[in-house]
Short mmCIF file of C-alpha atoms in Angstrom, two decimals:
data_model
loop_
_atom_site.label_atom_id
_atom_site.label_comp_id
_atom_site.label_asym_id
_atom_site.label_seq_id
_atom_site.Cartn_x
_atom_site.Cartn_y
_atom_site.Cartn_z
CA UNK F 510 -0.88 -16.99 -71.69
CA UNK F 511 -3.49 -19.30 -73.25
CA UNK F 512 -3.47 -21.46 -70.13
CA UNK F 513 -3.90 -18.38 -67.94
CA UNK F 514 -6.85 -17.12 -70.02
CA UNK F 515 -8.47 -20.57 -69.87
CA UNK F 516 -8.15 -20.60 -66.07
CA UNK F 517 -9.77 -17.15 -65.85
CA UNK F 518 -12.71 -18.26 -68.05
CA UNK F 519 -13.21 -21.35 -65.93
CA UNK F 520 -13.52 -19.15 -62.81
CA UNK F 521 -16.41 -17.18 -64.31
CA UNK F 522 -17.00 -13.92 -66.19
CA UNK F 523 -16.70 -11.74 -63.07
CA UNK F 524 -13.25 -13.10 -62.30
CA UNK F 525 -12.18 -12.61 -65.91
CA UNK F 526 -13.43 -9.01 -65.75
CA UNK F 527 -11.54 -8.34 -62.53
CA UNK F 528 -8.37 -9.76 -64.03
CA UNK F 529 -8.62 -7.26 -66.87
CA UNK F 530 -8.83 -4.32 -64.46
CA UNK F 531 -5.42 -2.72 -64.18
CA UNK F 532 -4.15 -1.13 -61.01
CA UNK F 533 -4.05 -2.35 -57.44
CA UNK F 534 -7.39 -3.89 -56.52
CA UNK F 535 -6.79 -3.54 -52.77
CA UNK F 536 -6.50 0.26 -53.05
CA UNK F 537 -9.56 0.29 -55.33
CA UNK F 538 -11.52 -1.57 -52.66
CA UNK F 539 -10.29 0.88 -49.99
CA UNK F 540 -11.43 3.83 -52.13
CA UNK F 541 -14.82 2.20 -52.76
CA UNK F 542 -15.36 1.49 -49.05
CA UNK F 543 -14.39 5.03 -48.03
CA UNK F 544 -16.83 6.46 -50.58
CA UNK F 545 -19.65 4.21 -49.38
CA UNK F 546 -18.95 5.11 -45.73
CA UNK F 547 -18.92 8.78 -46.73
CA UNK F 548 -22.40 8.67 -48.31
CA UNK F 549 -23.86 6.66 -45.45
CA UNK F 550 -22.32 8.85 -42.74
CA UNK F 551 -23.17 12.20 -44.35
CA UNK F 552 -26.77 11.13 -44.97
CA UNK F 553 -27.14 9.91 -41.40
CA UNK F 554 -25.31 12.85 -39.78
CA UNK F 555 -27.38 15.55 -41.48
CA UNK F 556 -30.14 16.75 -39.09
CA UNK F 557 -33.57 15.96 -40.52
CA UNK F 558 -35.66 19.12 -40.74
CA UNK F 559 -39.46 19.07 -41.33
CA UNK F 560 -39.02 19.95 -45.01
CA UNK F 561 -35.86 17.81 -45.28
CA UNK F 562 -34.17 20.74 -47.03
CA UNK F 563 -30.95 20.43 -45.05
CA UNK F 564 -30.44 16.72 -45.78
CA UNK F 565 -31.48 16.99 -49.43
CA UNK F 566 -29.23 19.98 -50.05
CA UNK F 567 -26.24 18.39 -48.31
CA UNK F 568 -26.60 15.04 -50.06
CA UNK F 569 -27.11 16.68 -53.46
CA UNK F 570 -24.00 18.81 -53.13
CA UNK F 571 -21.95 15.87 -51.82
CA UNK F 572 -23.23 13.65 -54.62
CA UNK F 573 -22.20 16.15 -57.28
CA UNK F 574 -18.77 16.57 -55.68
CA UNK F 575 -18.35 12.78 -55.45
CA UNK F 576 -19.28 12.29 -59.12
CA UNK F 577 -16.75 14.93 -60.14
CA UNK F 578 -14.14 13.36 -57.86
CA UNK F 579 -14.73 9.87 -59.30
CA UNK F 580 -14.40 11.23 -62.84
CA UNK F 581 -11.18 12.96 -61.81
CA UNK F 582 -9.83 9.74 -60.28
CA UNK F 583 -10.72 7.83 -63.44
CA UNK F 584 -8.92 10.34 -65.65
CA UNK F 585 -5.81 10.33 -63.48
CA UNK F 586 -5.92 6.53 -63.26
CA UNK F 587 -5.30 6.36 -67.02
CA UNK F 588 -2.58 9.03 -66.95
CA UNK F 589 1.00 7.97 -67.63
CA UNK F 590 3.73 8.59 -65.05
CA UNK F 591 5.56 10.92 -67.45
CA UNK F 592 2.45 13.09 -67.68
CA UNK F 593 2.20 13.17 -63.89
CA UNK F 594 5.84 14.23 -63.75
CA UNK F 595 5.18 17.13 -66.13
CA UNK F 596 2.14 18.14 -64.07
CA UNK F 597 4.14 18.01 -60.83
CA UNK F 598 6.63 20.63 -62.02
CA UNK F 599 4.05 23.38 -61.64
CA UNK F 600 3.03 22.33 -58.11
CA UNK F 601 5.19 24.91 -56.37
CA UNK F 602 4.39 27.74 -58.80
CA UNK F 603 0.67 27.05 -58.49
CA UNK F 604 0.83 26.86 -54.68
CA UNK F 605 2.90 30.03 -54.42
CA UNK F 606 0.56 31.89 -56.77
CA UNK F 607 -2.63 30.93 -54.90
CA UNK F 608 -1.15 31.71 -51.48
CA UNK F 609 0.22 35.05 -52.73
CA UNK F 610 -3.25 35.98 -54.00
CA UNK F 611 -4.70 35.10 -50.59
CA UNK F 612 -2.13 37.19 -48.70
CA UNK F 613 -2.71 40.14 -51.04
CA UNK F 614 -6.50 39.64 -50.72
CA UNK F 615 -7.02 39.71 -54.47
CA UNK F 616 -10.61 40.44 -55.47
CA UNK F 617 -12.06 40.42 -58.99
CA UNK F 618 -15.67 41.67 -58.79
CA UNK F 619 -18.14 39.02 -59.90
CA UNK F 620 -15.44 36.39 -60.43
CA UNK F 621 -13.01 35.93 -57.54
CA UNK F 622 -13.21 37.04 -53.92
CA UNK F 623 -11.03 36.19 -50.94
CA UNK F 624 -12.91 35.18 -47.80
CA UNK F 625 -11.91 35.89 -44.21
CA UNK F 626 -12.68 33.18 -41.63
CA UNK F 627 -11.91 33.77 -37.94
CA UNK F 628 -9.76 36.76 -38.82
CA UNK F 629 -7.64 34.91 -41.40
CA UNK F 630 -7.83 34.76 -45.19
CA UNK F 631 -7.95 31.10 -46.22
CA UNK F 632 -10.46 30.63 -49.03
CA UNK F 633 -11.40 31.85 -52.46
CA UNK F 634 -14.92 32.22 -53.73
CA UNK F 635 -14.69 31.50 -57.47
CA UNK F 636 -18.00 32.27 -59.17
CA UNK F 637 -19.77 31.38 -55.93
CA UNK F 638 -17.81 28.15 -55.36
CA UNK F 639 -15.69 28.02 -52.22
CA UNK F 640 -12.10 26.86 -52.74
CA UNK F 641 -10.04 25.95 -49.67
CA UNK F 642 -6.56 26.75 -50.93
CA UNK F 643 -4.66 24.86 -48.22
CA UNK F 644 -6.27 21.57 -49.26
CA UNK F 645 -5.01 22.02 -52.82
CA UNK F 646 -1.56 23.16 -51.66
CA UNK F 647 -1.04 19.93 -49.66
CA UNK F 648 -1.35 17.69 -52.71
CA UNK F 649 0.36 20.11 -55.11
CA UNK F 650 3.46 20.42 -52.92
CA UNK F 651 3.76 16.65 -52.43
CA UNK F 652 3.71 16.27 -56.22
CA UNK F 653 6.26 19.05 -56.67
CA UNK F 654 8.63 17.61 -54.05
CA UNK F 655 8.49 14.18 -55.72
CA UNK F 656 9.59 15.79 -59.00
CA UNK F 657 12.23 17.97 -57.31
CA UNK F 658 13.83 15.13 -55.33
CA UNK F 659 13.91 12.95 -58.42
CA UNK F 660 15.35 15.77 -60.52
CA UNK F 661 18.19 16.71 -58.16
CA UNK F 662 19.26 13.06 -57.97
CA UNK F 663 19.21 12.59 -61.74
CA UNK F 664 21.49 13.87 -64.44
CA UNK F 665 20.90 15.81 -67.62
CA UNK F 666 18.27 18.06 -66.03
CA UNK F 667 18.21 21.68 -67.12
CA UNK F 668 18.11 23.57 -63.80
CA UNK F 669 17.41 27.06 -65.07
CA UNK F 670 16.99 28.68 -61.67
CA UNK F 671 20.20 27.39 -60.17
CA UNK F 672 22.13 28.06 -63.39
CA UNK F 673 20.90 31.67 -63.21
CA UNK F 674 21.97 31.91 -59.56
CA UNK F 675 25.40 30.50 -60.40
CA UNK F 676 25.89 33.21 -62.98
CA UNK F 677 24.60 35.84 -60.57
CA UNK F 678 26.67 34.63 -57.61
CA UNK F 679 29.71 32.87 -59.13
CA UNK F 680 31.59 32.81 -55.81
CA UNK F 681 28.92 30.88 -53.93
CA UNK F 682 30.41 27.39 -53.86
CA UNK F 683 27.31 25.81 -52.35
CA UNK F 684 25.44 26.39 -55.63
CA UNK F 685 27.90 24.10 -57.40
CA UNK F 686 27.24 21.20 -55.04
CA UNK F 687 24.29 18.78 -54.81
CA UNK F 688 23.31 20.60 -51.62
CA UNK F 689 22.79 23.75 -53.70
CA UNK F 690 20.22 21.98 -55.88
CA UNK F 691 18.37 20.62 -52.87
CA UNK F 692 18.49 24.03 -51.22
CA UNK F 693 16.98 25.82 -54.22
CA UNK F 694 14.49 23.16 -55.35
CA UNK F 695 13.54 21.35 -52.12
CA UNK F 696 14.23 23.21 -48.87
CA UNK F 697 13.50 26.83 -49.80
CA UNK F 698 10.15 26.02 -51.51
CA UNK F 699 9.09 23.94 -48.48
CA UNK F 700 9.99 26.65 -45.97
CA UNK F 701 8.47 29.40 -48.11
CA UNK F 702 5.13 27.64 -48.61
CA UNK F 703 4.93 26.67 -44.93
CA UNK F 704 5.47 30.29 -43.87
CA UNK F 705 2.87 31.56 -46.34
CA UNK F 706 0.31 29.04 -45.05
CA UNK F 707 1.13 30.05 -41.46
CA UNK F 708 -0.42 33.51 -41.92
CA UNK F 709 -3.74 31.81 -42.68
CA UNK F 710 -3.56 28.84 -40.32
CA UNK F 711 -0.77 27.92 -37.92
CA UNK F 712 -1.97 24.34 -37.45
CA UNK F 713 -2.25 23.79 -41.22
CA UNK F 714 1.26 25.18 -41.71
CA UNK F 715 2.71 22.81 -39.11
CA UNK F 716 0.84 19.85 -40.58
CA UNK F 717 1.83 20.64 -44.18
CA UNK F 718 5.46 21.16 -43.15
CA UNK F 719 5.48 17.84 -41.24
CA UNK F 720 4.05 15.95 -44.23
CA UNK F 721 6.55 17.55 -46.61
CA UNK F 722 9.41 16.59 -44.30
CA UNK F 723 8.02 13.04 -44.25
CA UNK F 724 8.02 13.08 -48.05
CA UNK F 725 11.67 14.17 -47.98
CA UNK F 726 12.51 11.22 -45.74
CA UNK F 727 10.82 8.93 -48.27
CA UNK F 728 12.94 10.59 -50.94
CA UNK F 729 16.18 9.81 -49.09
CA UNK F 730 17.15 13.41 -48.30
CA UNK F 731 20.22 13.43 -45.97
CA UNK F 732 19.19 13.52 -42.31
CA UNK F 733 21.77 16.20 -41.46
CA UNK F 734 20.24 18.57 -43.97
CA UNK F 735 16.75 17.87 -42.70
CA UNK F 736 17.83 18.64 -39.14
CA UNK F 737 19.37 21.89 -40.34
CA UNK F 738 16.15 22.78 -42.16
CA UNK F 739 14.26 21.96 -38.95
CA UNK F 740 16.48 24.36 -37.02
CA UNK F 741 15.75 27.10 -39.57
CA UNK F 742 12.02 26.48 -39.25
CA UNK F 743 12.24 26.55 -35.46
CA UNK F 744 14.14 29.84 -35.53
CA UNK F 745 11.51 31.28 -37.88
CA UNK F 746 8.68 30.11 -35.65
CA UNK F 747 10.42 31.40 -32.51
CA UNK F 748 10.96 34.77 -34.21
CA UNK F 749 7.26 35.07 -35.03
CA UNK F 750 6.27 34.15 -31.46
CA UNK F 751 8.72 36.75 -30.16
CA UNK F 752 7.33 39.36 -32.56
CA UNK F 753 3.81 38.53 -31.39
CA UNK F 754 4.80 38.90 -27.73
CA UNK F 755 6.77 42.13 -28.22
CA UNK F 756 3.96 43.76 -30.19
CA UNK F 757 1.37 42.73 -27.55
CA UNK F 758 -0.49 40.65 -30.11
CA UNK F 759 -0.77 43.35 -32.77
CA UNK F 760 1.54 41.55 -35.21
CA UNK F 761 1.44 37.94 -36.44
CA UNK F 762 -1.97 37.39 -34.86
CA UNK F 763 -2.12 33.78 -36.02
CA UNK F 764 0.47 32.97 -33.33
CA UNK F 765 -2.04 34.04 -30.69
CA UNK F 766 -4.75 31.89 -32.26
CA UNK F 767 -2.46 28.87 -32.34
CA UNK F 768 -1.31 29.37 -28.74
CA UNK F 769 -4.90 29.73 -27.53
CA UNK F 770 -5.89 26.50 -29.27
CA UNK F 771 -2.93 24.60 -27.85
CA UNK F 772 -3.75 25.85 -24.36
CA UNK F 773 -7.50 25.52 -24.78
CA UNK F 774 -9.36 23.87 -21.92
CA UNK F 775 -12.59 22.22 -23.01
CA UNK F 776 -13.70 21.24 -19.52
CA UNK F 777 -17.46 21.76 -19.20
CA UNK F 778 -16.88 22.89 -15.58
CA UNK F 779 -15.65 26.23 -16.94
CA UNK F 780 -19.33 27.23 -17.16
CA UNK F 781 -19.61 27.14 -13.37
CA UNK F 782 -19.75 30.58 -11.83
CA UNK F 783 -20.86 32.28 -15.05
CA UNK F 784 -24.21 33.98 -15.12
CA UNK F 785 -26.62 32.07 -17.35
CA UNK F 786 -27.68 34.25 -20.27
CA UNK F 787 -24.70 36.62 -20.04
CA UNK F 788 -22.45 37.31 -23.03
CA UNK F 789 -19.57 35.60 -21.26
CA UNK F 790 -21.72 32.51 -20.69
CA UNK F 791 -22.83 32.32 -24.34
CA UNK F 792 -19.25 32.83 -25.58
CA UNK F 793 -18.05 29.99 -23.36
CA UNK F 794 -20.89 27.74 -24.56
CA UNK F 795 -19.90 28.45 -28.19
CA UNK F 796 -16.28 27.61 -27.36
CA UNK F 797 -17.10 24.35 -25.60
CA UNK F 798 -20.10 23.05 -27.55
CA UNK F 799 -18.41 21.37 -30.53
CA UNK F 800 -15.33 19.74 -28.91
CA UNK F 801 -17.26 18.67 -25.81
CA UNK F 802 -20.13 17.26 -27.87
CA UNK F 803 -17.62 15.39 -30.03
CA UNK F 804 -16.05 13.79 -26.95
CA UNK F 805 -19.53 12.94 -25.62
CA UNK F 806 -20.28 11.24 -28.95
CA UNK F 807 -17.12 9.13 -28.62
CA UNK F 808 -18.00 8.24 -25.02
CA UNK F 809 -21.61 7.29 -25.80
CA UNK F 810 -20.65 5.15 -28.80
CA UNK F 811 -19.34 2.31 -26.66
CA UNK F 812 -18.31 -0.89 -28.42
CA UNK F 813 -21.01 -1.24 -31.07
CA UNK F 814 -22.56 2.25 -31.15
CA UNK F 815 -26.15 3.45 -31.16
CA UNK F 816 -26.89 2.33 -34.69
CA UNK F 817 -27.39 4.12 -37.98
CA UNK F 818 -29.38 7.34 -37.64
CA UNK F 819 -29.48 7.25 -33.83
CA UNK F 820 -26.82 9.90 -33.13
CA UNK F 821 -27.91 12.65 -30.73
CA UNK F 822 -24.80 14.85 -30.92
CA UNK F 823 -25.43 15.66 -34.59
CA UNK F 824 -28.10 18.05 -33.31
CA UNK F 825 -25.54 19.83 -31.11
CA UNK F 826 -22.48 20.00 -33.37
CA UNK F 827 -22.93 22.19 -36.42
CA UNK F 828 -21.79 20.33 -39.56
CA UNK F 829 -20.62 17.29 -37.60
CA UNK F 830 -20.08 15.61 -40.98
CA UNK F 831 -16.99 17.80 -41.52
CA UNK F 832 -14.35 18.35 -38.82
CA UNK F 833 -16.00 15.89 -36.37
CA UNK F 834 -16.90 13.02 -38.67
CA UNK F 835 -14.92 10.38 -36.75
CA UNK F 836 -16.66 11.18 -33.46
CA UNK F 837 -20.01 10.80 -35.23
CA UNK F 838 -18.96 7.43 -36.68
CA UNK F 839 -17.92 6.25 -33.21
CA UNK F 840 -21.28 7.33 -31.75
CA UNK F 841 -23.28 5.42 -34.35
CA UNK F 842 -21.00 2.43 -35.00
CA UNK F 843 -18.95 2.26 -31.82
CA UNK F 844 -15.34 1.32 -31.31
CA UNK F 845 -15.76 -1.49 -33.84
CA UNK F 846 -16.62 1.03 -36.56
CA UNK F 847 -13.68 3.21 -35.54
CA UNK F 848 -11.31 0.24 -35.81
CA UNK F 849 -12.61 -0.48 -39.33
CA UNK F 850 -11.81 3.11 -40.34
CA UNK F 851 -8.30 2.81 -38.86
CA UNK F 852 -7.73 -0.48 -40.70
CA UNK F 853 -8.68 1.11 -44.03
CA UNK F 854 -6.18 3.95 -43.69
CA UNK F 855 -3.43 1.71 -42.31
CA UNK F 856 -4.06 -0.74 -45.17
CA UNK F 857 -3.63 2.12 -47.63
CA UNK F 858 -0.25 3.00 -46.11
CA UNK F 859 0.90 -0.63 -46.02
CA UNK F 860 -0.28 -1.36 -49.56
CA UNK F 861 1.33 1.81 -50.89
CA UNK F 862 4.67 0.80 -49.36
CA UNK F 863 4.44 -2.57 -51.15
CA UNK F 864 3.64 -0.92 -54.49
CA UNK F 865 6.48 1.59 -53.99
CA UNK F 866 8.95 -1.31 -53.91
CA UNK F 867 7.74 -2.38 -57.36
CA UNK F 868 8.29 1.10 -58.83
CA UNK F 869 11.46 1.36 -60.90
CA UNK F 870 10.82 5.08 -61.41
CA UNK F 871 12.11 7.09 -58.42
CA UNK F 872 9.60 9.90 -59.04
CA UNK F 873 6.68 7.46 -58.83
CA UNK F 874 8.09 5.97 -55.64
CA UNK F 875 8.47 9.37 -53.95
CA UNK F 876 5.06 10.54 -55.11
CA UNK F 877 3.29 7.38 -53.97
CA UNK F 878 4.96 7.48 -50.55
CA UNK F 879 4.29 11.19 -50.06
CA UNK F 880 0.59 10.99 -50.95
CA UNK F 881 0.07 7.91 -48.75
CA UNK F 882 1.69 9.78 -45.85
CA UNK F 883 -0.52 12.81 -46.51
CA UNK F 884 -3.75 10.80 -46.50
CA UNK F 885 -2.98 8.66 -43.44
CA UNK F 886 -1.36 11.58 -41.60
CA UNK F 887 -4.44 13.76 -42.02
CA UNK F 888 -6.71 10.87 -41.05
CA UNK F 889 -4.86 10.35 -37.78
CA UNK F 890 -4.73 14.11 -37.13
CA UNK F 891 -8.51 14.25 -37.56
CA UNK F 892 -8.98 11.24 -35.28
CA UNK F 893 -6.75 12.65 -32.52
CA UNK F 894 -8.69 15.93 -32.49
CA UNK F 895 -12.00 14.08 -32.34
CA UNK F 896 -10.99 11.93 -29.36
CA UNK F 897 -9.61 14.95 -27.49
CA UNK F 898 -5.85 14.26 -27.61
CA UNK F 899 -4.89 17.05 -30.01
CA UNK F 900 -5.63 20.76 -30.54
CA UNK F 901 -8.37 21.78 -32.96
CA UNK F 902 -6.97 21.92 -36.48
CA UNK F 903 -9.96 21.74 -38.80
CA UNK F 904 -8.59 18.74 -40.72
CA UNK F 905 -11.21 16.60 -42.45
CA UNK F 906 -11.31 12.80 -42.61
CA UNK F 907 -9.97 11.97 -46.11
CA UNK F 908 -12.62 10.85 -48.61
CA UNK F 909 -15.26 10.55 -45.87
CA UNK F 910 -15.91 14.05 -44.48
CA UNK F 911 -18.11 16.51 -46.33
CA UNK F 912 -16.20 19.39 -47.94
CA UNK F 913 -15.79 19.99 -51.65
CA UNK F 914 -12.18 21.22 -51.82
CA UNK F 915 -10.75 18.60 -49.47
CA UNK F 916 -12.80 15.79 -51.02
CA UNK F 917 -11.70 16.66 -54.57
CA UNK F 918 -8.08 17.13 -53.49
CA UNK F 919 -8.03 13.63 -52.00
CA UNK F 920 -9.79 12.19 -55.06
CA UNK F 921 -6.90 13.67 -57.04
CA UNK F 922 -4.41 12.04 -54.65
CA UNK F 923 -6.11 8.64 -54.88
CA UNK F 924 -6.26 8.94 -58.68
CA UNK F 925 -2.50 9.49 -58.79
CA UNK F 926 -1.90 6.53 -56.45
CA UNK F 927 -4.05 4.27 -58.65
CA UNK F 928 -2.22 5.46 -61.76
CA UNK F 929 1.14 4.56 -60.23
CA UNK F 930 -0.22 1.21 -59.03
CA UNK F 931 -1.42 0.47 -62.57
CA UNK F 932 2.08 1.03 -63.95
CA UNK F 933 3.65 -1.02 -61.15
CA UNK F 934 1.18 -3.87 -61.72
CA UNK F 935 2.07 -4.03 -65.40
CA UNK F 936 5.74 -4.39 -64.51
CA UNK F 937 4.90 -7.01 -61.90
CA UNK F 938 2.78 -8.98 -64.39
CA UNK F 939 5.57 -8.77 -66.98
CA UNK F 940 8.09 -10.02 -64.43
CA UNK F 941 5.76 -12.87 -63.43
CA UNK F 942 5.23 -13.83 -67.07
CA UNK F 943 8.98 -13.88 -67.72
CA UNK F 944 9.51 -15.97 -64.60
CA UNK F 945 6.76 -18.37 -65.71
CA UNK F 946 8.35 -18.74 -69.15
CA UNK F 947 11.75 -19.38 -67.56
CA UNK F 948 10.26 -22.01 -65.26
CA UNK F 949 8.46 -23.68 -68.19
CA UNK F 950 11.72 -23.67 -70.13
CA UNK F 951 13.51 -25.28 -67.19
CA UNK F 952 10.77 -27.93 -66.90
CA UNK F 953 11.02 -28.66 -70.63
CA UNK F 954 14.79 -29.07 -70.38
CA UNK F 955 14.40 -31.41 -67.41
CA UNK F 956 11.86 -33.53 -69.31
CA UNK F 957 14.12 -33.70 -72.36
CA UNK F 958 17.07 -34.68 -70.21
CA UNK F 959 15.01 -37.40 -68.51
CA UNK F 960 13.87 -38.79 -71.86
CA UNK F 961 17.40 -38.83 -73.25
CA UNK F 962 18.65 -40.68 -70.16
CA UNK F 963 15.95 -43.34 -70.58
CA UNK F 964 16.86 -43.81 -74.21
#
């Protein structure tokens, strides 16, 4: 250890300081770069008004959210894995409670109001602060599933729910098998939450369900059971589509919204034949303006882009710094900038897989894998929508796009990842130190043997 400390001092104070920082430095660098890109892009993508009110207001709000998010990441970074495990247990209960309040349209005058957007209830307004529930549910359910999959594989757990069901239905043999635990603690919560989200956003429900299934694969859930769960989900979805069709669109209206988005045609030629100035013309312009402008931004970006602050589509797309952030980045920084963004998210996924191998705790491994899948999955979903190869979903670009709820939710996710990496690094350093001592011991024995042979 003394030799190691001496080497660090010889390399300078900065190197010594970096060596003292716990956690994975690669992920820390990725987080830092994403935050820097976020500030630069949001500042540049905000239209500059004469009084600069729009830019100042946007940057101030984003700065406050970023400061809170960094503080949250720092707190989680120092949290022990056992504390994260205890926190994860309430992920499903919290998600179910928030979604139930949305579906029931709970309103507490002056404190809490539910907000309807495009005919669907998705958000809370808590003391004037907008809370996008689906963004919180994504992270909360990944954390819950990590705990649940670890719990059903372990022994000595007190499964109160399934013990109650066994007493209530003593003849149900499935409750006495491992499948019964997975059914009660993994599959049913996933299906239930996905269905509850569906009534607010079909695309969000599909995305959340896909990420949760990916987390189950990371957790080693049997493929046969996953296929069966997929069949159940398909039957449920088919039933809702059938109900929508039979009722002529009066029931399960979110199915109609999802179908219209999947079949949406954003060809600018649809304006031909419409009378300029008519209601039909203006409605079509509203429908086409954002996705078409986003694709124009991607096309005009070329290889190296127009340069910082030179975007023209930011004046056409309202809040381009949210759902269409990637198209803006392509316009200003070109394909090269887009590739850098892709490399950052892919590096996160690759680095997380390496750290997961160092985790001796199964819960930490599942949680790390699930959160990495969530972040990269949403990033690629956002990118596909922006380049016109996917239906509009409203997914932000993690830790870059403007949006308080999503930004804070992903700060939480990154904080958890850094916490797990810190624990894994300690174990790796301990293993390296033990290996070094063993090698030194072997070298000493060889030297002693050589000396004795000479004598």
